[in-house]
Amino acid sequence: MKLLSINLGHLQTIRYGKRDVETGIFKNPVDGVHSIGLLGLEGDRQADPENHGGVDKALYFYTMENFRVWEQELGRTLPSGAFGENFTVSGMPDEAVHIGDIFRVGGITVQVTQPRVPCFKLGIKMQDMQFVTRFLHSGRAGFYARILEPGVAAAGDSIALRVIDPHGLSVKEAMLALIKGDRQQEIIKRALKIPALSLAWQTDLRKRLQS
């Protein structure tokens, strides 16, 4: 596993229908060593920190294995940062990473907290508003992580698995908690047993369980 690219975004105002929206989803690769604190990558900006940032969603990881599949399906090359990820990585597909897993990435330690749930801004970036639903159902959402040990990281750093969460719920499986189907209730109950699950997901899944 390897950190291939660190991607930073600055706030931009873009046109969406008849209104302007602010977003930090347009991220570009940056060189050098970068500091990562409890709230994420120094210098990175989010327009909606309630939904796209905070301690439980300090960093968004997306793996090159997912990139390759999308490139085949979309018929075009996608640069690092294409999905709004902070870290473009290799060797971390959604089916192999679990909620609660702990990794060492360069000089930081992170813990997986939840899959990424796309909003309409991903559709704007991909120039296809139907892409959001397609992404959600793809099983290739990538994941957010909290910072257990702040530090520094740079493209090219190795990634090492430190702890496998004993609950064994993969990021790919966890997404089924949001999709109506035969396994939704089962996955929700499994996810809620994981202490590392983000607070936002805990709140949302409890509501879904009661509805």
PDB file of C-alpha atoms in Angstrom:
ATOM      1  CA  MET A   1       0.000   0.000   0.000  1.00  0.00           C
ATOM      2  CA  LYS A   2       1.246   3.434  -0.889  1.00  0.00           C
ATOM      3  CA  LEU A   3       0.319   7.111  -0.746  1.00  0.00           C
ATOM      4  CA  LEU A   4       0.443   8.161  -4.394  1.00  0.00           C
ATOM      5  CA  SER A   5      -0.701  11.769  -4.169  1.00  0.00           C
ATOM      6  CA  ILE A   6      -1.696  14.421  -1.642  1.00  0.00           C
ATOM      7  CA  ASN A   7      -4.420  16.691  -3.007  1.00  0.00           C
ATOM      8  CA  LEU A   8      -5.415  20.135  -1.751  1.00  0.00           C
ATOM      9  CA  GLY A   9      -8.518  22.146  -2.547  1.00  0.00           C
ATOM     10  CA  HIS A  10      -9.320  25.841  -2.220  1.00  0.00           C
ATOM     11  CA  LEU A  11     -12.817  27.240  -1.994  1.00  0.00           C
ATOM     12  CA  GLN A  12     -14.402  28.034  -5.343  1.00  0.00           C
ATOM     13  CA  THR A  13     -17.773  29.447  -6.280  1.00  0.00           C
ATOM     14  CA  ILE A  14     -19.463  27.608  -9.136  1.00  0.00           C
ATOM     15  CA  ARG A  15     -22.797  27.944 -10.888  1.00  0.00           C
ATOM     16  CA  TYR A  16     -25.412  25.276 -10.131  1.00  0.00           C
ATOM     17  CA  GLY A  17     -28.686  25.855 -11.920  1.00  0.00           C
ATOM     18  CA  LYS A  18     -29.840  29.326 -10.970  1.00  0.00           C
ATOM     19  CA  ARG A  19     -27.622  29.728  -7.932  1.00  0.00           C
ATOM     20  CA  ASP A  20     -23.986  29.928  -6.935  1.00  0.00           C
ATOM     21  CA  VAL A  21     -22.534  27.293  -4.617  1.00  0.00           C
ATOM     22  CA  GLU A  22     -19.230  27.227  -2.789  1.00  0.00           C
ATOM     23  CA  THR A  23     -17.141  24.056  -2.884  1.00  0.00           C
ATOM     24  CA  GLY A  24     -13.717  22.673  -2.097  1.00  0.00           C
ATOM     25  CA  ILE A  25     -14.143  19.482  -4.133  1.00  0.00           C
ATOM     26  CA  PHE A  26     -11.770  20.635  -6.881  1.00  0.00           C
ATOM     27  CA  LYS A  27      -8.485  19.321  -5.484  1.00  0.00           C
ATOM     28  CA  ASN A  28      -5.074  19.171  -7.138  1.00  0.00           C
ATOM     29  CA  PRO A  29      -1.890  17.214  -6.344  1.00  0.00           C
ATOM     30  CA  VAL A  30       0.768  19.056  -4.351  1.00  0.00           C
ATOM     31  CA  ASP A  31       4.434  18.245  -3.901  1.00  0.00           C
ATOM     32  CA  GLY A  32       6.475  18.008  -0.736  1.00  0.00           C
ATOM     33  CA  VAL A  33       5.860  17.119   2.879  1.00  0.00           C
ATOM     34  CA  HIS A  34       2.553  18.237   4.389  1.00  0.00           C
ATOM     35  CA  SER A  35       1.311  18.574   7.946  1.00  0.00           C
ATOM     36  CA  ILE A  36      -1.810  16.708   9.004  1.00  0.00           C
ATOM     37  CA  GLY A  37      -3.611  17.646  12.218  1.00  0.00           C
ATOM     38  CA  LEU A  38      -6.715  16.328  13.932  1.00  0.00           C
ATOM     39  CA  LEU A  39      -8.905  18.216  11.452  1.00  0.00           C
ATOM     40  CA  GLY A  40      -7.008  17.026   8.406  1.00  0.00           C
ATOM     41  CA  LEU A  41      -4.606  18.334   5.822  1.00  0.00           C
ATOM     42  CA  GLU A  42      -3.176  21.766   6.530  1.00  0.00           C
ATOM     43  CA  GLY A  43      -4.281  24.208   3.834  1.00  0.00           C
ATOM     44  CA  ASP A  44      -7.199  22.119   2.572  1.00  0.00           C
ATOM     45  CA  ARG A  45     -10.607  23.791   2.617  1.00  0.00           C
ATOM     46  CA  GLN A  46     -14.187  22.532   2.722  1.00  0.00           C
ATOM     47  CA  ALA A  47     -17.198  24.695   2.009  1.00  0.00           C
ATOM     48  CA  ASP A  48     -19.466  22.496   4.148  1.00  0.00           C
ATOM     49  CA  PRO A  49     -17.365  21.272   7.096  1.00  0.00           C
ATOM     50  CA  GLU A  50     -20.417  19.770   8.815  1.00  0.00           C
ATOM     51  CA  ASN A  51     -20.743  17.193   6.033  1.00  0.00           C
ATOM     52  CA  HIS A  52     -17.249  17.083   4.550  1.00  0.00           C
ATOM     53  CA  GLY A  53     -14.854  17.637   7.414  1.00  0.00           C
ATOM     54  CA  GLY A  54     -14.393  17.495  11.150  1.00  0.00           C
ATOM     55  CA  VAL A  55     -12.540  15.073  13.387  1.00  0.00           C
ATOM     56  CA  ASP A  56     -14.325  11.960  12.073  1.00  0.00           C
ATOM     57  CA  LYS A  57     -13.823  12.956   8.430  1.00  0.00           C
ATOM     58  CA  ALA A  58     -10.390  14.507   8.607  1.00  0.00           C
ATOM     59  CA  LEU A  59      -9.080  12.784   5.467  1.00  0.00           C
ATOM     60  CA  TYR A  60     -10.757  11.223   2.452  1.00  0.00           C
ATOM     61  CA  PHE A  61      -8.935   8.281   0.854  1.00  0.00           C
ATOM     62  CA  TYR A  62      -9.534   6.965  -2.660  1.00  0.00           C
ATOM     63  CA  THR A  63      -7.624   4.049  -4.123  1.00  0.00           C
ATOM     64  CA  MET A  64      -6.127   3.731  -7.580  1.00  0.00           C
ATOM     65  CA  GLU A  65      -7.891   0.394  -8.090  1.00  0.00           C
ATOM     66  CA  ASN A  66     -11.181   2.304  -8.106  1.00  0.00           C
ATOM     67  CA  PHE A  67      -9.729   4.902 -10.463  1.00  0.00           C
ATOM     68  CA  ARG A  68      -8.885   2.228 -13.033  1.00  0.00           C
ATOM     69  CA  VAL A  69     -12.430   0.844 -13.048  1.00  0.00           C
ATOM     70  CA  TRP A  70     -13.956   4.300 -13.457  1.00  0.00           C
ATOM     71  CA  GLU A  71     -11.525   5.130 -16.245  1.00  0.00           C
ATOM     72  CA  GLN A  72     -12.655   2.034 -18.139  1.00  0.00           C
ATOM     73  CA  GLU A  73     -16.334   2.796 -17.547  1.00  0.00           C
ATOM     74  CA  LEU A  74     -16.088   6.512 -18.360  1.00  0.00           C
ATOM     75  CA  GLY A  75     -13.609   6.137 -21.200  1.00  0.00           C
ATOM     76  CA  ARG A  76     -11.216   8.811 -20.017  1.00  0.00           C
ATOM     77  CA  THR A  77      -8.157   9.296 -17.830  1.00  0.00           C
ATOM     78  CA  LEU A  78      -8.827  10.658 -14.357  1.00  0.00           C
ATOM     79  CA  PRO A  79      -6.163  12.668 -12.499  1.00  0.00           C
ATOM     80  CA  SER A  80      -5.396  12.365  -8.800  1.00  0.00           C
ATOM     81  CA  GLY A  81      -7.954  14.387  -6.864  1.00  0.00           C
ATOM     82  CA  ALA A  82     -10.676  13.661  -9.426  1.00  0.00           C
ATOM     83  CA  PHE A  83     -13.081  12.442  -6.740  1.00  0.00           C
ATOM     84  CA  GLY A  84     -12.246  15.188  -4.269  1.00  0.00           C
ATOM     85  CA  GLU A  85      -9.985  12.904  -2.252  1.00  0.00           C
ATOM     86  CA  ASN A  86      -7.203  14.199  -0.017  1.00  0.00           C
ATOM     87  CA  PHE A  87      -5.117  11.046  -0.405  1.00  0.00           C
ATOM     88  CA  THR A  88      -4.903   9.077  -3.628  1.00  0.00           C
ATOM     89  CA  VAL A  89      -3.572   5.673  -2.578  1.00  0.00           C
ATOM     90  CA  SER A  90      -2.929   2.192  -3.925  1.00  0.00           C
ATOM     91  CA  GLY A  91      -3.771  -1.201  -2.470  1.00  0.00           C
ATOM     92  CA  MET A  92      -6.780  -0.063  -0.425  1.00  0.00           C
ATOM     93  CA  PRO A  93      -9.935  -1.201  -2.274  1.00  0.00           C
ATOM     94  CA  ASP A  94     -13.252  -0.811  -0.455  1.00  0.00           C
ATOM     95  CA  GLU A  95     -13.726  -4.552  -0.042  1.00  0.00           C
ATOM     96  CA  ALA A  96     -10.359  -4.941   1.731  1.00  0.00           C
ATOM     97  CA  VAL A  97     -10.558  -2.013   4.177  1.00  0.00           C
ATOM     98  CA  HIS A  98     -12.792  -2.226   7.250  1.00  0.00           C
ATOM     99  CA  ILE A  99     -14.504   0.365   9.398  1.00  0.00           C
ATOM    100  CA  GLY A 100     -12.229   0.750  12.412  1.00  0.00           C
ATOM    101  CA  ASP A 101      -9.021  -0.430  10.723  1.00  0.00           C
ATOM    102  CA  ILE A 102      -5.934   1.526  11.773  1.00  0.00           C
ATOM    103  CA  PHE A 103      -3.162   2.437   9.317  1.00  0.00           C
ATOM    104  CA  ARG A 104       0.194   4.165   9.504  1.00  0.00           C
ATOM    105  CA  VAL A 105       0.588   6.564   6.578  1.00  0.00           C
ATOM    106  CA  GLY A 106       3.993   8.196   6.484  1.00  0.00           C
ATOM    107  CA  GLY A 107       4.260   9.977   9.825  1.00  0.00           C
ATOM    108  CA  ILE A 108       0.573   9.843  10.797  1.00  0.00           C
ATOM    109  CA  THR A 109      -1.771   7.191  12.164  1.00  0.00           C
ATOM    110  CA  VAL A 110      -5.379   7.085  10.971  1.00  0.00           C
ATOM    111  CA  GLN A 111      -8.520   5.075  11.679  1.00  0.00           C
ATOM    112  CA  VAL A 112     -11.255   4.378   9.130  1.00  0.00           C
ATOM    113  CA  THR A 113     -14.583   5.873  10.254  1.00  0.00           C
ATOM    114  CA  GLN A 114     -17.114   5.591   7.399  1.00  0.00           C
ATOM    115  CA  PRO A 115     -17.556   5.312   3.634  1.00  0.00           C
ATOM    116  CA  ARG A 116     -17.790   8.528   1.651  1.00  0.00           C
ATOM    117  CA  VAL A 117     -21.366   9.580   0.887  1.00  0.00           C
ATOM    118  CA  PRO A 118     -21.334  11.759  -2.242  1.00  0.00           C
ATOM    119  CA  CYS A 119     -23.316  14.969  -2.543  1.00  0.00           C
ATOM    120  CA  PHE A 120     -24.515  16.798  -5.656  1.00  0.00           C
ATOM    121  CA  LYS A 121     -21.168  18.598  -5.987  1.00  0.00           C
ATOM    122  CA  LEU A 122     -19.529  15.374  -7.177  1.00  0.00           C
ATOM    123  CA  GLY A 123     -22.052  15.371 -10.021  1.00  0.00           C
ATOM    124  CA  ILE A 124     -21.087  18.934 -10.890  1.00  0.00           C
ATOM    125  CA  LYS A 125     -17.406  18.023 -10.905  1.00  0.00           C
ATOM    126  CA  MET A 126     -17.964  14.957 -13.095  1.00  0.00           C
ATOM    127  CA  GLN A 127     -20.324  16.977 -15.351  1.00  0.00           C
ATOM    128  CA  ASP A 128     -23.010  14.333 -14.859  1.00  0.00           C
ATOM    129  CA  MET A 129     -25.630  14.758 -12.121  1.00  0.00           C
ATOM    130  CA  GLN A 130     -26.603  11.074 -12.429  1.00  0.00           C
ATOM    131  CA  PHE A 131     -23.063  10.124 -11.453  1.00  0.00           C
ATOM    132  CA  VAL A 132     -23.800  10.670  -7.743  1.00  0.00           C
ATOM    133  CA  THR A 133     -26.290   7.782  -7.644  1.00  0.00           C
ATOM    134  CA  ARG A 134     -24.012   5.646  -9.784  1.00  0.00           C
ATOM    135  CA  PHE A 135     -21.111   6.316  -7.414  1.00  0.00           C
ATOM    136  CA  LEU A 136     -23.209   5.532  -4.332  1.00  0.00           C
ATOM    137  CA  HIS A 137     -24.244   2.132  -5.689  1.00  0.00           C
ATOM    138  CA  SER A 138     -20.861   1.240  -7.177  1.00  0.00           C
ATOM    139  CA  GLY A 139     -19.190  -0.207  -4.098  1.00  0.00           C
ATOM    140  CA  ARG A 140     -16.266   2.122  -4.829  1.00  0.00           C
ATOM    141  CA  ALA A 141     -16.973   5.046  -2.511  1.00  0.00           C
ATOM    142  CA  GLY A 142     -13.640   5.287  -0.727  1.00  0.00           C
ATOM    143  CA  PHE A 143     -13.522   6.154   2.950  1.00  0.00           C
ATOM    144  CA  TYR A 144     -12.989   8.830   5.566  1.00  0.00           C
ATOM    145  CA  ALA A 145     -10.537   8.532   8.450  1.00  0.00           C
ATOM    146  CA  ARG A 146      -9.863  10.255  11.745  1.00  0.00           C
ATOM    147  CA  ILE A 147      -6.351  11.187  12.817  1.00  0.00           C
ATOM    148  CA  LEU A 148      -5.101   9.218  15.817  1.00  0.00           C
ATOM    149  CA  GLU A 149      -1.563  10.598  15.619  1.00  0.00           C
ATOM    150  CA  PRO A 150      -0.945  13.885  13.768  1.00  0.00           C
ATOM    151  CA  GLY A 151       2.273  14.361  11.850  1.00  0.00           C
ATOM    152  CA  VAL A 152       3.512  14.754   8.301  1.00  0.00           C
ATOM    153  CA  ALA A 153       3.156  12.803   5.072  1.00  0.00           C
ATOM    154  CA  ALA A 154       4.308  13.050   1.468  1.00  0.00           C
ATOM    155  CA  ALA A 155       3.478  11.371  -1.820  1.00  0.00           C
ATOM    156  CA  GLY A 156       5.481   8.165  -2.048  1.00  0.00           C
ATOM    157  CA  ASP A 157       5.107   7.277   1.631  1.00  0.00           C
ATOM    158  CA  SER A 158       4.297   3.673   2.437  1.00  0.00           C
ATOM    159  CA  ILE A 159       1.068   2.680   4.175  1.00  0.00           C
ATOM    160  CA  ALA A 160       1.057  -0.081   6.789  1.00  0.00           C
ATOM    161  CA  LEU A 161      -1.929  -1.815   8.378  1.00  0.00           C
ATOM    162  CA  ARG A 162      -1.564  -1.604  12.156  1.00  0.00           C
ATOM    163  CA  VAL A 163      -4.884  -2.973  13.446  1.00  0.00           C
ATOM    164  CA  ILE A 164      -7.676  -4.917  11.746  1.00  0.00           C
ATOM    165  CA  ASP A 165     -11.009  -4.073  13.344  1.00  0.00           C
ATOM    166  CA  PRO A 166     -12.491  -7.264  14.845  1.00  0.00           C
ATOM    167  CA  HIS A 167     -16.007  -6.535  13.561  1.00  0.00           C
ATOM    168  CA  GLY A 168     -14.862  -7.170   9.994  1.00  0.00           C
ATOM    169  CA  LEU A 169     -17.283  -4.816   8.221  1.00  0.00           C
ATOM    170  CA  SER A 170     -15.689  -3.657   4.978  1.00  0.00           C
ATOM    171  CA  VAL A 171     -16.200  -0.172   3.577  1.00  0.00           C
ATOM    172  CA  LYS A 172     -17.962  -1.749   0.598  1.00  0.00           C
ATOM    173  CA  GLU A 173     -20.382  -3.663   2.837  1.00  0.00           C
ATOM    174  CA  ALA A 174     -20.974  -0.634   5.053  1.00  0.00           C
ATOM    175  CA  MET A 175     -22.403   1.301   2.101  1.00  0.00           C
ATOM    176  CA  LEU A 176     -25.267  -1.204   1.994  1.00  0.00           C
ATOM    177  CA  ALA A 177     -26.555   0.439   5.178  1.00  0.00           C
ATOM    178  CA  LEU A 178     -27.729   3.329   2.987  1.00  0.00           C
ATOM    179  CA  ILE A 179     -29.244   1.238   0.208  1.00  0.00           C
ATOM    180  CA  LYS A 180     -32.647  -0.394   0.575  1.00  0.00           C
ATOM    181  CA  GLY A 181     -32.344  -4.129   0.126  1.00  0.00           C
ATOM    182  CA  ASP A 182     -32.235  -7.513   1.819  1.00  0.00           C
ATOM    183  CA  ARG A 183     -29.074  -6.743   3.787  1.00  0.00           C
ATOM    184  CA  GLN A 184     -29.731  -3.159   4.853  1.00  0.00           C
ATOM    185  CA  GLN A 185     -30.995  -3.886   8.374  1.00  0.00           C
ATOM    186  CA  GLU A 186     -28.272  -6.469   8.989  1.00  0.00           C
ATOM    187  CA  ILE A 187     -25.524  -4.073   7.919  1.00  0.00           C
ATOM    188  CA  ILE A 188     -26.945  -1.227   9.998  1.00  0.00           C
ATOM    189  CA  LYS A 189     -26.930  -3.400  13.116  1.00  0.00           C
ATOM    190  CA  ARG A 190     -23.384  -4.588  12.436  1.00  0.00           C
ATOM    191  CA  ALA A 191     -22.142  -1.059  11.805  1.00  0.00           C
ATOM    192  CA  LEU A 192     -23.653   0.276  15.020  1.00  0.00           C
ATOM    193  CA  LYS A 193     -21.618  -2.221  17.028  1.00  0.00           C
ATOM    194  CA  ILE A 194     -18.351  -0.662  15.827  1.00  0.00           C
ATOM    195  CA  PRO A 195     -16.997   1.946  18.285  1.00  0.00           C
ATOM    196  CA  ALA A 196     -14.898   3.573  15.546  1.00  0.00           C
ATOM    197  CA  LEU A 197     -17.932   4.403  13.371  1.00  0.00           C
ATOM    198  CA  SER A 198     -18.266   8.156  12.864  1.00  0.00           C
ATOM    199  CA  LEU A 199     -20.748  10.003  15.059  1.00  0.00           C
ATOM    200  CA  ALA A 200     -22.636  11.210  11.982  1.00  0.00           C
ATOM    201  CA  TRP A 201     -23.151   7.651  10.781  1.00  0.00           C
ATOM    202  CA  GLN A 202     -24.140   6.452  14.236  1.00  0.00           C
ATOM    203  CA  THR A 203     -26.845   9.111  14.371  1.00  0.00           C
ATOM    204  CA  ASP A 204     -28.078   8.474  10.833  1.00  0.00           C
ATOM    205  CA  LEU A 205     -28.143   4.679  11.120  1.00  0.00           C
ATOM    206  CA  ARG A 206     -30.044   4.734  14.404  1.00  0.00           C
ATOM    207  CA  LYS A 207     -32.721   6.849  12.719  1.00  0.00           C
ATOM    208  CA  ARG A 208     -32.884   4.414   9.806  1.00  0.00           C
ATOM    209  CA  LEU A 209     -33.212   1.491  12.204  1.00  0.00           C
ATOM    210  CA  GLN A 210     -36.165   3.137  13.934  1.00  0.00           C
ATOM    211  CA  SER A 211     -37.975   4.192  10.761  1.00  0.00           C
TER     212      SER A 211
END
